[in-house]
Amino acid sequence: MKGELICAVCPVGCHVTAEWNETDLLDVQQAACKLAWPYIRSEIFDPRRVVTSSVPVVGGEIPLVSVKTDSPVPKDRMRDVMQSLAQVTVQAPVNVGDVVVSNILGLGANIRATKRIKKVS
Amino acid sequence: MHTTEVDVAVIGGGPAGLAAVTSAKNAGAERVLLIERDERLGGILNQCIHDGFGTKVLGESITGPEYAQIYIDKLQEAKADFCLNTMVLDLTPEKVLTVCSAEGMRRIKAGAVVLAMGCRERTRGALGIPGPRPAGVYTAGVVQNYMNLRNIMVGRQVVILGSGDIGLIMARRLTLEGAKVECVAEILPYPSGLARNVVQCLEDFGIPLYLSTTVTRIHGTGRVKGVTLAQVGPKWGVKSGSQRFVECDTLMLSVGLIPENELSKKAGVALSPVTGGAIVDDWFQTSVPGIFSCGNVLHVHDVVDYVTLEAEAAGRSAARYAAAGSLPSSPIKVKPGQGVRYVLPYQISGEDAVEFSLRALAPEKDRHVVFRSNGQVIRKMRELMVAPAQMIRVKLRADRFPKEGEITVEVTE
């Protein structure tokens, strides 16, 4: 199989031509660097995304703390992750990197805070 | 009025200001002060909760708030002073700032000033879209602020005008938070945002992107009820018969950023009509000696990493100016040639290597970026793809520069 894809590893966004069979990526043309290979392979066989969102924080200086999955999750599970996050609330203080939910939905990724939120009384 | 003195004053506590004040301090400026009008450092990064920041300077992809925290930590490590909730009201060519906070008004006399005020968004008023003025018309950054910082959902059925990066990012965010994004309309024949955002924010969610299309009318009283979309021709004239009504309760605009240069103008800083930012040399010094400019107030960037690099250089220059009272002159002019919208810096000293930033006029495949000096090619590099959305950065060593005269930069076959 052959197709055109956009590499999203970095902001350059190379428009590449890729060739693959049932099991493996065979060729990547027109990529500016080698990083395109693993990305394109994953886009074809197992597309994944980092999900970022925010959850309410109780007793914090601002009402929300931003969060992310600490590794990419399957693209088709993004909405499930969001649904699951809708039930989550955290207590201030929060630090960058704090685990908010461990191993969310058994996908192997933790939800971690990406912002420092001070506690206010 | 009470007056204090500093070596380097930096206006704006976003990514540019954070990097500038820290590098000024680390370069030896003793009394530095970062002035931020918000109640938090970090600027727009605080609401940019998506990832993709840091790939150039940190070698990893992190979110906006994480990126901000790294540079806030660096600032604190360097023991650079900052003040929050403080607005700069005036700046003179003599580098005297008038600032206002809850404590009242005061003056700050600075040895050097770094302008790092960033941008604000272009609004409906600037576009002049016809129709009534219902609630439900927002700019993308406002939607981002409401959703990511204040926990306020702005609407359920959204049309987006303009394909700027923040608009694309918010298309995904709105979708993941349960809204239906009907489409993104872009007046240009190509997307304004980065390719990766078109893929990850629109294609991933099946959101249609209509190119050469704009909104010609907003409908609704009280609240937006819909918009009229129309296709445009080569000179942006509306194609007759192409109009159609799209129902929605929200229109989100992502139609460009305007550098916030009001203070720069007060200080007499010369601005470029192309970028809306200051005209600077390779020290990032403006037309007013001792006043420097960097980040989005200088020219709109597509990635924050380059803002950081630029601001660090501007901060070093400001520290050097504050100590020495002057910088070497910049006699070599740099001019955009064929296929180039603008190139920075506008003039260079030739003393040191220079990292040039430029933008192409139109998206094209397989081009060359060519630097010429007095007719001779001094650097030529191949680009697989150029696009106005994507800033091109080229570093030239000092031994490539002429002693004087002119350098032109072209994007050609």
PDB file of N, CA, C and O in Angstrom, chain A residues 26-54:
ATOM      1  N   LEU A  26       7.585  -0.019   4.683  1.00  0.00           N
ATOM      2  CA  LEU A  26       8.658  -0.392   3.765  1.00  0.00           C
ATOM      3  C   LEU A  26       9.512   0.810   3.350  1.00  0.00           C
ATOM      4  O   LEU A  26      10.718   0.705   3.216  1.00  0.00           O
ATOM      5  N   ASP A  27       8.865   1.960   3.172  1.00  0.00           N
ATOM      6  CA  ASP A  27       9.631   3.105   2.677  1.00  0.00           C
ATOM      7  C   ASP A  27       8.955   4.423   3.066  1.00  0.00           C
ATOM      8  O   ASP A  27       7.725   4.512   3.128  1.00  0.00           O
ATOM      9  N   VAL A  28       9.789   5.417   3.350  1.00  0.00           N
ATOM     10  CA  VAL A  28       9.299   6.771   3.588  1.00  0.00           C
ATOM     11  C   VAL A  28      10.121   7.723   2.723  1.00  0.00           C
ATOM     12  O   VAL A  28      11.339   7.754   2.826  1.00  0.00           O
ATOM     13  N   GLN A  29       9.445   8.445   1.849  1.00  0.00           N
ATOM     14  CA  GLN A  29      10.124   9.387   0.958  1.00  0.00           C
ATOM     15  C   GLN A  29       9.771  10.819   1.349  1.00  0.00           C
ATOM     16  O   GLN A  29       8.689  11.078   1.861  1.00  0.00           O
ATOM     17  N   GLN A  30      10.686  11.747   1.066  1.00  0.00           N
ATOM     18  CA  GLN A  30      10.449  13.179   1.233  1.00  0.00           C
ATOM     19  C   GLN A  30      10.356  13.619   2.684  1.00  0.00           C
ATOM     20  O   GLN A  30       9.746  14.648   2.975  1.00  0.00           O
ATOM     21  N   ALA A  31      10.972  12.866   3.580  1.00  0.00           N
ATOM     22  CA  ALA A  31      11.026  13.313   4.968  1.00  0.00           C
ATOM     23  C   ALA A  31      12.360  14.012   5.195  1.00  0.00           C
ATOM     24  O   ALA A  31      13.379  13.577   4.682  1.00  0.00           O
ATOM     25  N   ALA A  32      12.322  15.091   5.966  1.00  0.00           N
ATOM     26  CA  ALA A  32      13.547  15.861   6.189  1.00  0.00           C
ATOM     27  C   ALA A  32      14.480  15.180   7.188  1.00  0.00           C
ATOM     28  O   ALA A  32      15.662  15.439   7.206  1.00  0.00           O
ATOM     29  N   CYS A  33      13.950  14.284   8.031  1.00  0.00           N
ATOM     30  CA  CYS A  33      14.815  13.619   9.004  1.00  0.00           C
ATOM     31  C   CYS A  33      14.319  12.197   9.289  1.00  0.00           C
ATOM     32  O   CYS A  33      13.250  11.803   8.855  1.00  0.00           O
ATOM     33  N   LYS A  34      15.134  11.459  10.060  1.00  0.00           N
ATOM     34  CA  LYS A  34      14.845  10.052  10.328  1.00  0.00           C
ATOM     35  C   LYS A  34      13.683   9.836  11.297  1.00  0.00           C
ATOM     36  O   LYS A  34      13.121   8.763  11.371  1.00  0.00           O
ATOM     37  N   LEU A  35      13.369  10.910  12.055  1.00  0.00           N
ATOM     38  CA  LEU A  35      12.305  10.777  13.058  1.00  0.00           C
ATOM     39  C   LEU A  35      10.957  10.443  12.430  1.00  0.00           C
ATOM     40  O   LEU A  35      10.045   9.981  13.110  1.00  0.00           O
ATOM     41  N   ALA A  36      10.821  10.692  11.130  1.00  0.00           N
ATOM     42  CA  ALA A  36       9.550  10.424  10.457  1.00  0.00           C
ATOM     43  C   ALA A  36       9.205   8.927  10.477  1.00  0.00           C
ATOM     44  O   ALA A  36       8.037   8.563  10.603  1.00  0.00           O
ATOM     45  N   TRP A  37      10.225   8.065  10.370  1.00  0.00           N
ATOM     46  CA  TRP A  37       9.978   6.620  10.276  1.00  0.00           C
ATOM     47  C   TRP A  37       9.121   6.057  11.412  1.00  0.00           C
ATOM     48  O   TRP A  37       8.045   5.521  11.134  1.00  0.00           O
ATOM     49  N   PRO A  38       9.576   6.181  12.677  1.00  0.00           N
ATOM     50  CA  PRO A  38       8.759   5.614  13.754  1.00  0.00           C
ATOM     51  C   PRO A  38       7.373   6.261  13.841  1.00  0.00           C
ATOM     52  O   PRO A  38       6.384   5.582  14.133  1.00  0.00           O
ATOM     53  N   TYR A  39       7.301   7.562  13.562  1.00  0.00           N
ATOM     54  CA  TYR A  39       6.001   8.237  13.625  1.00  0.00           C
ATOM     55  C   TYR A  39       5.047   7.690  12.557  1.00  0.00           C
ATOM     56  O   TYR A  39       3.901   7.343  12.842  1.00  0.00           O
ATOM     57  N   ILE A  40       5.541   7.594  11.317  1.00  0.00           N
ATOM     58  CA  ILE A  40       4.692   7.130  10.216  1.00  0.00           C
ATOM     59  C   ILE A  40       4.281   5.672  10.451  1.00  0.00           C
ATOM     60  O   ILE A  40       3.124   5.289  10.223  1.00  0.00           O
ATOM     61  N   ARG A  41       5.218   4.858  10.972  1.00  0.00           N
ATOM     62  CA  ARG A  41       4.890   3.459  11.266  1.00  0.00           C
ATOM     63  C   ARG A  41       3.742   3.401  12.277  1.00  0.00           C
ATOM     64  O   ARG A  41       2.764   2.687  12.090  1.00  0.00           O
ATOM     65  N   SER A  42       3.860   4.217  13.315  1.00  0.00           N
ATOM     66  CA  SER A  42       2.812   4.221  14.331  1.00  0.00           C
ATOM     67  C   SER A  42       1.501   4.791  13.783  1.00  0.00           C
ATOM     68  O   SER A  42       0.415   4.302  14.112  1.00  0.00           O
ATOM     69  N   GLU A  43       1.576   5.797  12.896  1.00  0.00           N
ATOM     70  CA  GLU A  43       0.350   6.363  12.316  1.00  0.00           C
ATOM     71  C   GLU A  43      -0.409   5.327  11.493  1.00  0.00           C
ATOM     72  O   GLU A  43      -1.633   5.333  11.430  1.00  0.00           O
ATOM     73  N   ILE A  44       0.339   4.411  10.865  1.00  0.00           N
ATOM     74  CA  ILE A  44      -0.310   3.421  10.013  1.00  0.00           C
ATOM     75  C   ILE A  44      -0.825   2.231  10.830  1.00  0.00           C
ATOM     76  O   ILE A  44      -1.948   1.781  10.644  1.00  0.00           O
ATOM     77  N   PHE A  45      -0.011   1.746  11.775  1.00  0.00           N
ATOM     78  CA  PHE A  45      -0.373   0.503  12.454  1.00  0.00           C
ATOM     79  C   PHE A  45      -0.995   0.693  13.841  1.00  0.00           C
ATOM     80  O   PHE A  45      -1.758  -0.152  14.289  1.00  0.00           O
ATOM     81  N   ASP A  46      -0.669   1.800  14.511  1.00  0.00           N
ATOM     82  CA  ASP A  46      -1.174   1.986  15.872  1.00  0.00           C
ATOM     83  C   ASP A  46      -1.151   3.483  16.232  1.00  0.00           C
ATOM     84  O   ASP A  46      -0.340   3.912  17.043  1.00  0.00           O
ATOM     85  N   PRO A  47      -2.039   4.277  15.600  1.00  0.00           N
ATOM     86  CA  PRO A  47      -1.981   5.725  15.833  1.00  0.00           C
ATOM     87  C   PRO A  47      -2.285   6.084  17.294  1.00  0.00           C
ATOM     88  O   PRO A  47      -3.246   5.582  17.863  1.00  0.00           O
ATOM     89  N   ARG A  48      -1.452   6.926  17.863  1.00  0.00           N
ATOM     90  CA  ARG A  48      -1.585   7.318  19.263  1.00  0.00           C
ATOM     91  C   ARG A  48      -1.483   8.829  19.410  1.00  0.00           C
ATOM     92  O   ARG A  48      -0.858   9.490  18.588  1.00  0.00           O
ATOM     93  N   ARG A  49      -2.077   9.343  20.458  1.00  0.00           N
ATOM     94  CA  ARG A  49      -2.013  10.775  20.744  1.00  0.00           C
ATOM     95  C   ARG A  49      -1.854  11.006  22.242  1.00  0.00           C
ATOM     96  O   ARG A  49      -2.417  10.252  23.043  1.00  0.00           O
ATOM     97  N   VAL A  50      -1.144  12.081  22.583  1.00  0.00           N
ATOM     98  CA  VAL A  50      -1.165  12.555  23.961  1.00  0.00           C
ATOM     99  C   VAL A  50      -2.475  13.317  24.132  1.00  0.00           C
ATOM    100  O   VAL A  50      -2.821  14.157  23.299  1.00  0.00           O
ATOM    101  N   VAL A  51      -3.244  12.981  25.177  1.00  0.00           N
ATOM    102  CA  VAL A  51      -4.477  13.718  25.444  1.00  0.00           C
ATOM    103  C   VAL A  51      -4.183  14.767  26.509  1.00  0.00           C
ATOM    104  O   VAL A  51      -3.590  14.460  27.547  1.00  0.00           O
ATOM    105  N   THR A  52      -4.568  16.020  26.229  1.00  0.00           N
ATOM    106  CA  THR A  52      -4.430  17.061  27.248  1.00  0.00           C
ATOM    107  C   THR A  52      -5.814  17.599  27.564  1.00  0.00           C
ATOM    108  O   THR A  52      -6.679  17.666  26.690  1.00  0.00           O
ATOM    109  N   SER A  53      -6.031  17.932  28.826  1.00  0.00           N
ATOM    110  CA  SER A  53      -7.315  18.496  29.229  1.00  0.00           C
ATOM    111  C   SER A  53      -7.102  19.254  30.535  1.00  0.00           C
ATOM    112  O   SER A  53      -5.960  19.585  30.873  1.00  0.00           O
ATOM    113  N   SER A  54      -8.188  19.507  31.237  1.00  0.00           N
ATOM    114  CA  SER A  54      -8.039  20.144  32.546  1.00  0.00           C
ATOM    115  C   SER A  54      -9.101  19.572  33.461  1.00  0.00           C
ATOM    116  O   SER A  54     -10.151  19.121  32.996  1.00  0.00           O
TER     117      SER A  54
END
